[in-house]
Amino acid sequence: MNAMKTLYTCPMDPDVLSDKPGICPKCGMALTPIGGKHADHHGHHSSMEEDFRKRFFLTLPLVIATLLLSPTIQQWLPFPFTIPWQDWLVFVFGSVVVLFGGKPFFVAAKGELSARNFGMMTLVAFALTVGYVFSVAATLFFPLESFYWELATLVSVFLLGHWLEMRAVRGTTGALAELTKLLPPIAHLLHDKEIRDVDLSTIKKGDRVLIRPGEKIPIDGNVVEGESSVNESMITGESKPVQKRVGDAVIGGSLNADGSLTIVVTKTGEETTIAQIIQLIADAQSSKPKAQELADRAANILTIVAIVVGTGTFVYWMFLSPAGAVVAATFAVSVVVIACPHALGLAIPTVTTITTTLAAKHGILIKNMKGLEAARKVNAVVFDKTGTLTTGNFGVEGSVDDNILRLAAAVEQHSQHSLARGIVEEANRRNLTIPPAQQFQSFPGKGALAVVEGKRVLVGNAELLKDHRINPPSDTERKGATPVFVVVDSTPTVLFLSDTVREESKQAITALKRMGIQTVMLTGDTDDVANVVGSSLDIDTVFSRVLPDQKVDRVKELQRQGKIVAMVGDGVNDAPSLTQAHVGIAIGSGTDVAVESADIVLMKSNPLDIVTVFTLSRATNRKMMQNLFWAAGYNLLAIPVAAGLLTPYGIMMRPEWAALLMSMSSVIVVANALLLRRTKLA
Ligand code: ADP
Ligand code: MG
C-alpha cells in the first residue's frame, strides 16, 4: 500500500491535485488526501474544520458585544444603555472579529489571487475589505456611520457556514478512506514455522502469511493450507460468503470467517485488488460529469455578475439615487455575498462522490461519470453472449480422445478465449501433460493455430476451417452446444462445449424490457447456440456469427437509428464496442481489456446490476439538477432583492442575511447530496 504516493485534492474540485497538503488555490478548502495511507486521512481536513469551529466560538462573544453596543441595534433594544468609550469598543471588537475571524478567508483569497483564479474567496475578502476600510475611515476620519456589526455578523455566519459545510462534506468523502481501512496494518508472517507480526508494507511476493479465524485478509494471495469461508462483500459486493480451499485466490481486505488459512502472497502494493479499486474510484471521482461543465460555466457567470451588479448597485445608490454611502455599500456587499458561487463548486462533486461510493458498495465500479450520466437515456442494451449472459465456464461434452484434447489444449493454453480455457481445464482434469506449442496464431472470432510436436493444429469454428480449405466432419450439430473443430495435420474432429446461462440474465432481460428498452444479443457463436440462448432469455434481437470487428458495426448501426446504446461485454473482442457505445459496461470477471474500455464495471458479474446502474443514473442526475438549482438558481433570484430593488416595498436584504442565504445554499446542496445515500438500489 505504501508504494502508492499520497496525492491531495480539493473536496470541491477534483481537478485540483497537489503532492502536499494545503489549501485549495480555487476555493480555500483544505485539500484532502486520495488513496494514501489511512493515517493521513482527513487529518488535515478535520483540522480546518476545527479551525473554523474555534474561530466561530471565540469570536461569538465579541460579535454579540459589537451588536449590543451598536447604535442601530440599540434603537431596537427595550433598555438602551451607553457605556464609556462605546464607539471605540465597537471599533476594537469589530476589528478583532474581522481580522481574526476573517483570517482564513483572507488567506484563501490570497491563494486565489496568486493562482489568478478569482472566485468565492476573492469575493468574500473583497466584501469584508471594502466594508472594513469604509468603517475604519468612518471611525477615524469622517462623520459617517460605520457598520462593524454587519461585518461581524457576516464573518460569524461565514465561519459557521464553512464549519457546517466541511462537516457535511466530510460525510461525503469517506469512500476511499473506508476502503483503505479495510486493510489491517499488520500481517502474521510465517517464517521457518515461526510466526512473526510484521508491518503490512514489508510483505513481499512469495511470503507465507497466516490468517486466523475472524481476521481480515491483509493482502492478495493463494491458499496453500487450510479451508475457510470468506466474506468478500466489501470488495466484490457479493454478500454470500465464499468457500476457500487450497489453490483458491483470496483478496486483501476481505474477511476470513471460521477457519484458519495460510496463503502465499501473489500481489503487493499497487498491484493488489484493493489498490486498483482505490485507483479506479479516485479516477472516477475525478472524472468530470457533463453537469460539472454546466456548473463551472454558471460559477464563472455568477462571479462576473457579482462584480458587475455589485459595482452597479453601489454607483446607483451612491450617485443616481443618493441614499448615502452606508446604504450603497451595504447593498453592494449584499449583492457580492449572495452571488458567491461557492455552492456551485460543491453541487456536482458531492453527488459524484456519493454516487461512486454507493455504487461501489453494490459491487458496481463507475470509472467514468459521463457514462453513468448517459445511462438514464439508454433505450437499447446490447449484450455479448459468452461470458456476459452466460457464465463463460465451458465444459467439454461427451467422449473425446485424450490425444486430440492434449493437442487442442497445447494450442489453447496461449488463448484468452473462454472456450480455450474450457479445453485446457478439461485436459488438466484428465491429468494430461500439455505439450508446448510453437508459432501460435490467433484468429479473433474464429479460433487459433499452432505447431505442436511438429504437427500443425487448428482449433476453431467452421469459419476457420473454411479459411483453411478444410471440410468439416459430419455430425457437427448438438443442440445448444458450441462445436469446436480440432484439425491435426488436416484431419478434422469435433468437440462440443457448452456453458450455462447466468441465473440473473433472464431477470435482467425481463426488467429491461419492462422499462421499454430494446435488448440485443451479439455473438460469434453458431446460429444454433445463439438461438437457444436468445429464445430462452426472450431477447428481442439476436445476431450470431458476428466477427469481432462487426460487433462495433452493429453498435454503430443502432446509434445511427438514433438509439442510445449501452454495450455489456467481457471479452477482448467486446472492447471496441464498449468504447463505441454511449455506455460501456464490463463484466467484472471479464478480461482486463474489457474492464479498461468500459465506463462501468459490474464486479459481481451479475447482469441484473445493469438495472441498478440505470436506477442510479436517474437518481444521480436528478440530484445534480436539484443541486444546480439550490446552488445557483435561488441566489440568482435573490440578487435583485440584495441590490435593493424591493426597497420601495420596505424589503431590504442586509449583508448578514445574504451571507446566511449564501451559506444555506452550500449546506442545502451538501445535505441534498447526502440524501442520495438513501436511494433504494435493489
Ligand atoms: P463470443 O464472445 O460471442 O463467443 P468470439 O468472437 O470471441 O465471440 O468467438 C466467436 C467464435 O469463434 C466462438 O464461438 C468460437 O467458435 C470461435 N473461437 C474464437 N476463438 C476461439 C478459440 N481460441 N478456440 C476455439 N474457438 C474459438
Ligand atoms: Mg464474451
XYZ file of C-alpha atoms and ligand atoms in Angstrom:
710
model
C 0.000 0.000 0.000
C 2.754 2.380 0.876
C 4.156 2.059 -2.599
C 1.402 4.494 -3.590
C 2.253 8.111 -3.112
C -0.278 10.299 -1.431
C -1.896 12.936 -3.586
C -4.124 15.672 -2.289
C -7.224 17.024 -3.913
C -9.838 19.601 -3.115
C -13.114 18.140 -1.878
C -14.857 20.739 -4.057
C -12.862 20.410 -7.202
C -11.224 17.112 -8.094
C -9.218 18.872 -10.799
C -7.028 20.327 -8.126
C -4.157 17.943 -7.459
C -1.135 18.547 -5.286
C 1.521 16.310 -3.793
C 1.424 18.043 -0.448
C -1.383 19.054 1.899
C -2.503 22.665 1.908
C -5.261 24.975 0.846
C -7.063 24.755 -2.469
C -5.996 27.718 -4.626
C -9.504 27.901 -6.094
C -11.811 27.833 -3.110
C -9.687 27.842 0.003
C -10.885 24.484 1.288
C -8.243 22.251 2.853
C -7.001 19.621 0.439
C -7.822 16.020 1.279
C -5.572 13.043 0.533
C -6.567 10.458 -2.037
C -5.611 6.829 -1.991
C -2.840 7.276 0.513
C -2.156 5.693 3.862
C -5.074 5.848 6.223
C -3.142 7.676 8.904
C -3.319 10.831 6.792
C -6.974 10.588 6.034
C -8.903 13.663 6.937
C -6.323 14.697 9.459
C -5.783 17.987 7.728
C -9.334 18.414 6.612
C -10.735 17.967 10.094
C -8.163 20.399 11.445
C -9.518 23.043 9.042
C -12.997 22.166 10.169
C -11.770 22.520 13.748
C -10.200 25.890 12.907
C -13.491 27.276 11.596
C -15.300 25.974 14.663
C -12.748 27.505 17.025
C -12.789 30.883 15.332
C -16.575 30.870 15.306
C -16.905 30.256 19.048
C -14.006 32.505 20.043
C -15.423 35.477 18.159
C -19.046 34.846 19.079
C -18.967 36.841 22.418
C -17.302 39.754 20.610
C -19.922 39.609 17.865
C -22.683 39.763 20.480
C -20.940 42.626 22.268
C -20.491 44.513 18.996
C -24.178 44.040 18.284
C -25.318 45.241 21.714
C -23.128 48.333 21.583
C -24.029 49.389 18.067
C -26.349 52.401 17.793
C -28.542 50.683 15.172
C -29.214 47.693 17.396
C -29.600 49.886 20.484
C -32.578 51.605 18.847
C -34.382 48.265 18.927
C -33.437 47.354 22.474
C -36.093 47.792 25.171
C -33.382 49.146 27.517
C -30.929 51.277 25.580
C -27.755 51.942 27.505
C -24.468 53.695 26.995
C -21.066 52.936 28.391
C -17.871 54.986 28.232
C -15.715 54.606 25.136
C -18.619 52.854 23.415
C -17.649 53.683 19.826
C -14.049 52.718 20.437
C -15.082 49.383 21.948
C -17.213 48.643 18.893
C -14.227 49.539 16.742
C -11.893 47.205 18.687
C -14.324 44.286 18.936
C -15.382 44.621 15.308
C -11.758 44.762 14.185
C -10.825 41.635 16.146
C -13.767 39.749 14.657
C -12.976 40.846 11.106
C -9.212 40.373 11.327
C -9.022 37.252 13.477
C -12.307 35.591 12.493
C -11.943 36.537 8.844
C -8.323 35.441 8.550
C -8.991 32.077 6.854
C -10.937 33.904 4.134
C -8.177 36.441 3.522
C -5.576 33.679 3.350
C -7.686 31.730 0.878
C -8.328 34.843 -1.216
C -4.586 35.401 -1.409
C -4.315 31.837 -2.722
C -6.943 32.533 -5.371
C -5.321 35.787 -6.378
C -1.860 34.288 -6.761
C -3.380 31.426 -8.760
C -5.167 34.094 -10.839
C -8.358 32.209 -10.259
C -10.854 34.653 -8.810
C -13.732 33.001 -7.093
C -15.695 32.799 -3.953
C -12.940 33.741 -1.507
C -11.918 36.756 -3.566
C -15.482 37.963 -3.368
C -15.765 37.372 0.376
C -12.447 39.057 1.116
C -13.373 41.903 -1.224
C -16.676 42.434 0.562
C -15.009 42.325 4.001
C -12.183 44.641 2.983
C -14.470 47.252 1.436
C -16.753 47.171 4.473
C -13.909 47.297 6.964
C -11.903 50.048 5.288
C -15.068 52.097 4.963
C -15.857 51.620 8.673
C -12.338 52.401 9.860
C -12.364 55.553 7.775
C -15.687 56.459 9.365
C -14.334 55.861 12.875
C -11.112 57.753 12.412
C -11.728 60.477 9.881
C -15.283 61.082 8.712
C -18.558 61.663 10.478
C -20.063 58.649 8.721
C -21.920 55.707 10.118
C -19.741 52.628 10.441
C -21.032 49.097 10.017
C -18.917 46.936 12.244
C -21.859 44.961 13.489
C -22.845 43.934 9.971
C -19.280 42.904 9.227
C -19.031 40.987 12.493
C -22.230 39.041 11.851
C -21.121 38.434 8.285
C -17.847 36.876 9.463
C -19.685 34.892 12.081
C -22.148 33.496 9.571
C -19.334 32.663 7.142
C -17.419 30.820 9.837
C -20.491 28.902 10.892
C -21.380 28.118 7.301
C -17.911 26.826 6.481
C -17.698 24.810 9.625
C -21.045 23.109 8.999
C -20.279 22.639 5.359
C -16.919 20.983 5.967
C -18.548 18.731 8.484
C -21.095 17.701 5.896
C -18.509 17.297 3.144
C -16.502 15.071 5.454
C -19.506 12.780 5.369
C -19.315 12.537 1.587
C -15.608 11.936 1.072
C -15.396 8.750 3.067
C -15.299 6.206 0.226
C -11.571 5.934 -0.208
C -10.901 6.151 3.485
C -13.341 3.319 4.101
C -11.596 1.172 1.520
C -8.093 1.713 2.863
C -9.369 0.997 6.347
C -10.231 -2.494 5.139
C -6.586 -3.499 5.377
C -5.188 -4.490 8.766
C -1.886 -2.710 9.499
C -0.008 -5.898 10.378
C 0.262 -9.399 8.937
C 1.303 -12.676 10.570
C 4.342 -13.702 8.572
C 5.260 -17.399 8.631
C 8.984 -17.972 8.583
C 10.582 -21.350 9.365
C 7.491 -22.446 11.305
C 7.766 -19.257 13.317
C 5.033 -16.632 13.314
C 6.066 -13.002 13.351
C 3.757 -9.995 13.277
C 5.170 -7.584 10.743
C 4.111 -4.317 9.159
C 1.982 -4.982 6.091
C 4.235 -2.811 3.949
C 7.193 -5.164 4.490
C 5.383 -8.160 2.981
C 6.827 -9.371 -0.321
C 5.552 -11.634 -3.062
C 6.033 -15.291 -2.195
C 5.825 -14.682 1.580
C 3.634 -17.030 3.558
C 1.048 -15.293 5.678
C -1.245 -16.792 8.294
C -4.819 -15.592 8.667
C -6.620 -16.605 11.828
C -10.394 -17.060 12.131
C -12.274 -13.759 12.205
C -9.356 -11.750 10.871
C -9.160 -9.517 7.827
C -7.133 -10.926 4.968
C -4.255 -8.444 4.688
C -3.154 -8.973 1.089
C -3.869 -10.845 -2.158
C -2.645 -14.423 -2.275
C -3.346 -18.087 -2.901
C -4.385 -20.518 -0.192
C -1.730 -23.177 0.457
C -3.122 -24.578 3.659
C -6.461 -24.661 5.428
C -10.059 -24.115 4.479
C -12.483 -21.386 5.417
C -15.365 -19.299 4.232
C -14.514 -15.718 3.386
C -16.741 -12.674 3.151
C -15.677 -10.672 0.096
C -18.639 -8.313 0.074
C -16.522 -5.231 0.720
C -14.581 -5.868 -2.484
C -16.989 -7.567 -4.834
C -20.315 -6.536 -3.339
C -21.302 -10.216 -3.248
C -22.838 -10.810 0.152
C -22.734 -14.625 0.174
C -19.548 -15.939 1.853
C -17.225 -17.788 -0.500
C -15.652 -21.141 0.425
C -11.841 -21.085 0.049
C -9.674 -24.185 -0.273
C -6.070 -24.895 -1.167
C -5.357 -23.311 -4.551
C -8.069 -20.647 -4.325
C -7.216 -16.966 -4.560
C -8.075 -14.617 -1.704
C -8.362 -10.833 -1.847
C -6.793 -8.453 0.645
C -9.479 -6.598 2.550
C -11.951 -9.470 2.686
C -12.946 -11.041 5.987
C -11.985 -14.566 6.996
C -14.771 -16.343 8.874
C -14.304 -19.583 10.794
C -11.196 -21.331 9.516
C -7.502 -20.624 9.589
C -5.749 -20.048 6.266
C -2.156 -19.933 5.141
C -1.606 -18.029 1.925
C 1.286 -17.324 -0.380
C 1.315 -13.651 -1.297
C 0.784 -13.073 -5.030
C 0.400 -9.312 -5.253
C 1.724 -6.371 -3.288
C 1.488 -2.610 -3.380
C -0.219 -1.081 -6.366
C -0.965 -4.469 -7.913
C -3.347 -5.560 -5.194
C -7.023 -5.671 -5.984
C -7.840 -3.109 -3.355
C -5.155 -0.672 -4.557
C -6.601 -0.950 -8.037
C -10.125 -0.399 -6.835
C -8.946 2.653 -4.920
C -7.256 3.918 -8.075
C -10.420 3.310 -10.095
C -12.572 5.149 -7.585
C -10.093 8.014 -7.385
C -10.175 8.216 -11.185
C -13.957 8.058 -11.184
C -14.262 10.770 -8.586
C -12.063 12.992 -10.660
C -13.793 12.147 -13.926
C -15.912 15.155 -14.650
C -19.562 14.596 -15.357
C -21.128 16.775 -18.044
C -23.128 18.533 -15.356
C -19.823 19.813 -13.988
C -19.205 21.795 -17.148
C -22.598 23.397 -16.640
C -21.726 24.179 -13.022
C -18.352 25.660 -13.981
C -19.924 27.905 -16.557
C -22.578 29.034 -14.080
C -19.876 29.766 -11.468
C -17.949 31.975 -13.855
C -21.073 33.824 -14.852
C -22.074 34.321 -11.217
C -18.649 35.749 -10.327
C -18.887 38.249 -13.139
C -22.491 39.063 -12.241
C -21.428 39.586 -8.613
C -18.772 42.108 -9.515
C -20.755 43.939 -12.189
C -24.054 44.111 -10.300
C -22.231 44.848 -7.032
C -20.413 47.809 -8.543
C -23.573 48.943 -10.331
C -25.535 48.770 -7.107
C -23.001 50.932 -5.303
C -22.908 53.504 -8.086
C -26.705 53.615 -8.256
C -27.342 54.155 -4.519
C -24.370 56.475 -4.152
C -24.886 58.789 -7.085
C -28.036 58.119 -9.104
C -30.489 57.709 -6.289
C -28.401 59.008 -3.406
C -29.183 57.119 -0.219
C -25.859 57.659 1.442
C -22.599 55.820 1.327
C -23.602 53.391 4.068
C -26.710 52.200 2.259
C -24.869 51.999 -1.048
C -22.037 49.973 0.468
C -24.465 47.734 2.351
C -26.403 46.845 -0.786
C -23.227 46.313 -2.771
C -21.821 43.987 -0.128
C -25.113 42.051 -0.012
C -25.047 41.554 -3.761
C -21.457 40.346 -3.816
C -22.109 37.995 -0.937
C -25.296 36.457 -2.255
C -23.840 35.900 -5.690
C -20.861 33.976 -4.331
C -20.724 30.858 -6.459
C -19.434 28.766 -3.606
C -22.225 26.215 -3.507
C -21.782 25.667 -7.233
C -18.370 24.217 -6.582
C -19.963 21.740 -4.238
C -23.078 20.908 -6.221
C -21.697 18.234 -8.533
C -18.649 16.751 -6.732
C -20.663 15.933 -3.629
C -23.113 13.978 -5.776
C -20.306 12.274 -7.712
C -18.605 11.147 -4.539
C -21.739 9.724 -3.022
C -22.798 8.051 -6.250
C -19.471 6.307 -6.771
C -19.373 5.201 -3.140
C -22.930 3.972 -3.208
C -22.272 2.104 -6.438
C -19.052 0.575 -5.079
C -20.976 -0.712 -2.108
C -23.233 -2.552 -4.531
C -20.317 -4.016 -6.420
C -20.517 -1.507 -9.268
C -17.424 0.464 -10.198
C -18.082 3.689 -12.006
C -14.991 4.582 -13.975
C -16.443 7.405 -15.966
C -19.210 9.650 -14.711
C -20.215 10.678 -18.226
C -21.111 7.043 -18.884
C -23.260 6.916 -15.789
C -24.943 10.182 -16.747
C -25.817 8.837 -20.185
C -27.158 5.575 -18.752
C -30.530 7.072 -17.857
C -31.241 7.796 -21.520
C -30.346 4.330 -22.810
C -33.043 2.671 -24.903
C -31.113 -0.250 -26.355
C -28.861 -2.651 -24.472
C -26.505 -4.824 -26.486
C -25.234 -7.948 -24.754
C -22.342 -10.145 -25.656
C -23.382 -13.749 -25.115
C -20.405 -15.738 -23.940
C -19.200 -14.719 -20.508
C -21.811 -11.991 -20.227
C -25.254 -13.573 -20.414
C -23.665 -16.978 -19.882
C -21.028 -17.859 -17.305
C -18.250 -18.477 -19.833
C -17.196 -21.562 -17.867
C -17.216 -24.095 -20.656
C -17.382 -27.831 -20.095
C -16.461 -30.405 -22.737
C -19.410 -32.655 -23.535
C -19.355 -36.347 -24.385
C -16.369 -38.535 -25.037
C -13.217 -37.075 -26.531
C -9.979 -38.719 -27.492
C -7.239 -37.836 -24.948
C -4.685 -37.232 -27.679
C -6.912 -34.757 -29.536
C -7.696 -32.966 -26.285
C -3.988 -32.819 -25.392
C -3.077 -31.246 -28.740
C -6.024 -28.839 -28.660
C -5.060 -27.756 -25.146
C -1.492 -27.171 -26.320
C -2.797 -24.543 -28.763
C -5.448 -23.119 -26.436
C -3.135 -22.550 -23.482
C -1.991 -19.464 -25.402
C -5.514 -18.108 -25.943
C -7.597 -15.864 -23.693
C -10.914 -17.134 -25.081
C -13.314 -18.740 -22.642
C -13.694 -21.789 -24.928
C -9.923 -22.150 -24.799
C -9.960 -22.088 -21.019
C -12.633 -24.825 -21.036
C -10.459 -27.050 -23.185
C -7.312 -26.511 -21.105
C -9.231 -27.161 -17.891
C -10.622 -30.427 -19.266
C -7.103 -31.568 -20.204
C -5.909 -30.737 -16.693
C -8.824 -32.573 -15.164
C -7.758 -35.653 -17.060
C -4.177 -35.177 -15.871
C -2.882 -34.968 -19.426
C 0.544 -33.457 -19.949
C 0.048 -30.482 -22.254
C 2.956 -30.221 -24.700
C 4.430 -26.857 -25.675
C 3.231 -25.157 -28.854
C 5.142 -23.045 -31.369
C 4.128 -20.400 -33.881
C 0.836 -19.661 -32.119
C -1.508 -17.566 -34.194
C -4.907 -16.261 -33.154
C -7.851 -15.558 -35.456
C -10.275 -13.415 -33.481
C -13.815 -14.699 -33.726
C -12.645 -17.865 -35.443
C -10.061 -19.720 -33.417
C -6.336 -20.342 -33.257
C -3.497 -22.305 -34.747
C -0.055 -23.567 -33.622
C 2.556 -26.205 -34.269
C 2.567 -28.944 -31.645
C 5.020 -31.829 -31.731
C 5.789 -30.974 -35.326
C 2.154 -31.106 -36.387
C 0.003 -28.180 -37.434
C -3.002 -27.992 -35.103
C -6.007 -25.774 -35.805
C -8.698 -25.167 -33.187
C -11.773 -23.139 -34.033
C -15.120 -22.836 -35.758
C -16.456 -23.658 -39.223
C -15.289 -20.278 -40.476
C -11.704 -21.149 -39.563
C -11.971 -24.463 -41.405
C -13.350 -22.710 -44.466
C -10.463 -20.215 -44.393
C -8.036 -23.136 -44.401
C -10.000 -25.060 -47.030
C -10.767 -27.972 -44.777
C -14.109 -29.731 -44.993
C -15.853 -30.092 -41.662
C -16.512 -33.631 -40.463
C -20.115 -34.850 -40.457
C -22.322 -34.679 -37.382
C -21.467 -31.158 -36.251
C -24.771 -30.370 -34.555
C -25.562 -30.850 -30.933
C -28.429 -28.736 -29.645
C -27.199 -25.751 -27.659
C -23.533 -26.755 -27.638
C -20.725 -24.978 -29.460
C -18.813 -27.206 -31.871
C -15.054 -26.696 -31.767
C -13.101 -28.282 -34.578
C -9.657 -29.627 -33.908
C -7.647 -30.193 -37.062
C -4.445 -32.222 -36.673
C -2.441 -32.352 -39.887
C -5.573 -31.745 -41.984
C -7.692 -34.360 -40.207
C -10.699 -32.686 -38.537
C -12.522 -33.870 -35.419
C -15.143 -32.070 -33.399
C -15.544 -31.333 -29.675
C -18.711 -29.925 -28.171
C -18.505 -27.370 -25.431
C -21.257 -25.653 -23.537
C -21.637 -23.243 -20.685
C -24.694 -22.201 -18.725
C -26.834 -19.100 -18.851
C -26.304 -16.932 -15.758
C -29.188 -17.219 -13.323
C -29.865 -13.487 -13.313
C -29.757 -12.984 -17.096
C -33.435 -13.778 -17.533
C -34.486 -11.369 -14.767
C -32.267 -8.679 -16.218
C -33.751 -9.016 -19.712
C -37.300 -9.041 -18.319
C -36.636 -5.938 -16.229
C -35.091 -4.081 -19.168
C -38.000 -4.954 -21.447
C -40.424 -3.708 -18.828
C -38.510 -0.417 -18.867
C -39.180 -0.249 -22.594
C -35.565 -0.912 -23.523
C -34.704 -2.908 -26.622
C -32.497 -5.938 -25.903
C -29.948 -7.195 -28.406
C -27.545 -10.135 -28.249
C -24.339 -10.321 -30.261
C -22.272 -13.462 -30.503
C -19.591 -15.058 -32.596
C -21.129 -18.404 -31.789
C -23.259 -20.569 -34.126
C -26.853 -19.701 -35.077
C -27.992 -22.733 -33.137
C -26.375 -21.808 -29.816
C -27.344 -18.152 -30.261
C -30.985 -19.062 -30.846
C -31.140 -21.458 -27.918
C -29.800 -18.790 -25.562
C -31.733 -15.957 -27.237
C -35.103 -17.650 -27.033
C -34.593 -18.969 -23.508
C -33.946 -15.382 -22.412
C -36.587 -13.879 -24.703
C -34.179 -11.363 -26.251
C -35.629 -9.005 -28.905
C -32.863 -9.227 -31.492
C -30.181 -11.897 -31.865
C -27.144 -11.639 -34.141
C -24.987 -14.758 -34.441
C -21.676 -15.460 -36.171
C -20.694 -11.826 -35.718
C -16.988 -11.305 -36.219
C -15.266 -9.084 -33.640
C -14.999 -6.052 -35.942
C -18.645 -6.445 -36.905
C -19.690 -6.090 -33.272
C -18.784 -2.387 -33.368
C -20.697 -2.005 -36.619
C -23.847 -3.394 -35.003
C -23.493 -0.860 -32.195
C -22.902 1.969 -34.694
C -25.905 0.805 -36.706
C -28.169 1.092 -33.653
C -26.701 4.510 -32.910
C -27.436 5.607 -36.464
C -31.060 4.638 -35.855
C -30.998 7.197 -33.050
C -30.734 4.713 -30.235
C -28.813 5.485 -27.068
C -26.854 2.280 -26.709
C -25.363 0.522 -23.720
C -22.987 -2.338 -24.512
C -22.369 -5.077 -21.984
C -19.425 -7.371 -22.576
C -16.498 -9.241 -21.129
C -14.120 -10.138 -23.918
C -11.196 -8.646 -25.769
C -13.459 -8.689 -28.811
C -16.032 -6.557 -26.971
C -13.576 -3.773 -26.115
C -14.122 -1.676 -29.276
C -17.915 -1.857 -28.873
C -17.634 -0.955 -25.200
C -15.816 2.197 -26.242
C -18.176 2.918 -29.143
C -21.402 2.567 -27.139
C -22.776 5.556 -25.229
C -22.360 3.495 -22.081
C -19.790 0.698 -21.906
C -20.435 -1.835 -19.167
C -17.874 -4.570 -18.481
C -18.471 -7.783 -16.599
C -16.040 -7.889 -13.667
C -14.908 -11.439 -14.330
C -14.042 -10.438 -17.880
C -10.746 -9.573 -19.474
C -8.648 -6.590 -18.398
C -9.072 -5.034 -21.828
C -12.845 -5.031 -21.467
C -12.637 -3.549 -17.973
C -10.202 -0.941 -19.297
C -12.522 0.100 -22.143
C -15.682 0.314 -20.069
C -17.285 3.231 -18.249
C -18.792 0.972 -15.631
C -17.689 -2.409 -14.272
C -20.059 -4.937 -12.712
C -17.833 -6.514 -10.056
C -20.370 -9.209 -9.196
C -20.618 -10.185 -12.866
C -24.349 -10.038 -12.406
C -26.314 -8.772 -15.443
C -29.120 -7.682 -13.118
C -26.828 -4.904 -11.903
C -27.419 -3.154 -15.230
C -30.852 -2.270 -13.929
C -29.191 -0.914 -10.776
C -26.927 1.232 -12.959
C -29.966 2.724 -14.711
C -31.714 3.428 -11.415
C -28.590 5.029 -10.023
C -28.132 7.101 -13.171
C -31.634 8.563 -12.853
C -31.233 9.300 -9.164
C -27.803 10.866 -9.707
C -28.954 13.092 -12.497
C -31.970 14.256 -10.548
C -29.715 15.163 -7.610
C -27.276 17.038 -9.827
C -30.013 19.152 -11.352
C -31.581 19.870 -7.965
C -28.178 20.845 -6.633
C -27.535 23.208 -9.511
C -30.790 24.943 -8.670
C -30.032 25.166 -4.949
C -26.517 26.347 -5.669
C -27.181 28.952 -8.332
C -30.858 29.295 -9.065
C -32.068 30.807 -5.887
C -29.036 33.037 -5.480
C -29.711 34.488 -8.901
C -33.322 35.093 -7.905
C -32.170 36.823 -4.733
C -29.694 39.191 -6.420
C -32.303 41.844 -7.316
C -33.533 41.815 -3.718
C -29.961 42.214 -2.471
C -29.419 45.102 -4.882
C -32.270 46.964 -3.198
C -34.895 46.554 -5.909
C -37.605 45.935 -3.324
C -36.678 48.879 -1.054
C -39.782 50.801 -2.162
C -41.816 47.999 -0.567
C -39.771 48.123 2.593
C -37.918 44.887 1.814
C -34.175 45.066 2.209
C -31.558 42.379 2.422
C -28.833 43.022 4.943
C -25.354 41.579 4.195
C -25.624 39.103 7.056
C -28.886 37.773 5.647
C -27.197 37.474 2.300
C -24.347 35.602 3.987
C -26.816 33.319 5.687
C -28.631 32.564 2.432
C -25.313 32.020 0.691
C -24.121 29.591 3.341
C -27.516 27.926 3.393
C -27.166 27.144 -0.268
C -23.965 25.224 0.420
C -25.473 23.385 3.323
C -28.613 22.523 1.336
C -26.502 21.286 -1.571
C -24.446 19.007 0.635
C -27.438 17.758 2.604
C -29.325 17.122 -0.619
C -26.404 15.114 -1.989
C -26.264 13.090 1.199
C -29.912 12.128 0.697
C -28.747 10.185 -2.342
C -27.410 7.575 0.043
C -30.963 6.592 0.774
C -31.595 5.601 -2.848
C -33.055 2.130 -2.998
C -30.900 0.046 -5.305
C -32.417 -3.402 -5.299
P -18.201 -14.671 -28.419
O -17.538 -13.910 -27.314
O -19.574 -14.193 -28.703
O -18.148 -16.154 -28.226
P -15.927 -14.577 -30.274
O -15.804 -13.636 -31.400
O -14.928 -14.479 -29.193
O -17.419 -14.391 -29.766
O -15.829 -16.033 -30.814
C -16.631 -16.457 -31.879
C -16.438 -17.896 -32.157
O -15.126 -18.111 -32.670
C -16.528 -18.791 -30.956
O -17.853 -19.159 -30.681
C -15.685 -19.973 -31.395
O -16.445 -20.847 -32.199
C -14.610 -19.343 -32.242
N -13.385 -19.118 -31.497
C -12.815 -17.915 -31.219
N -11.668 -18.063 -30.526
C -11.517 -19.395 -30.329
C -10.519 -20.200 -29.687
N -9.445 -19.664 -29.078
N -10.694 -21.524 -29.694
C -11.766 -22.071 -30.288
N -12.716 -21.382 -30.917
C -12.603 -20.068 -30.958
Mg -17.709 -12.796 -24.487
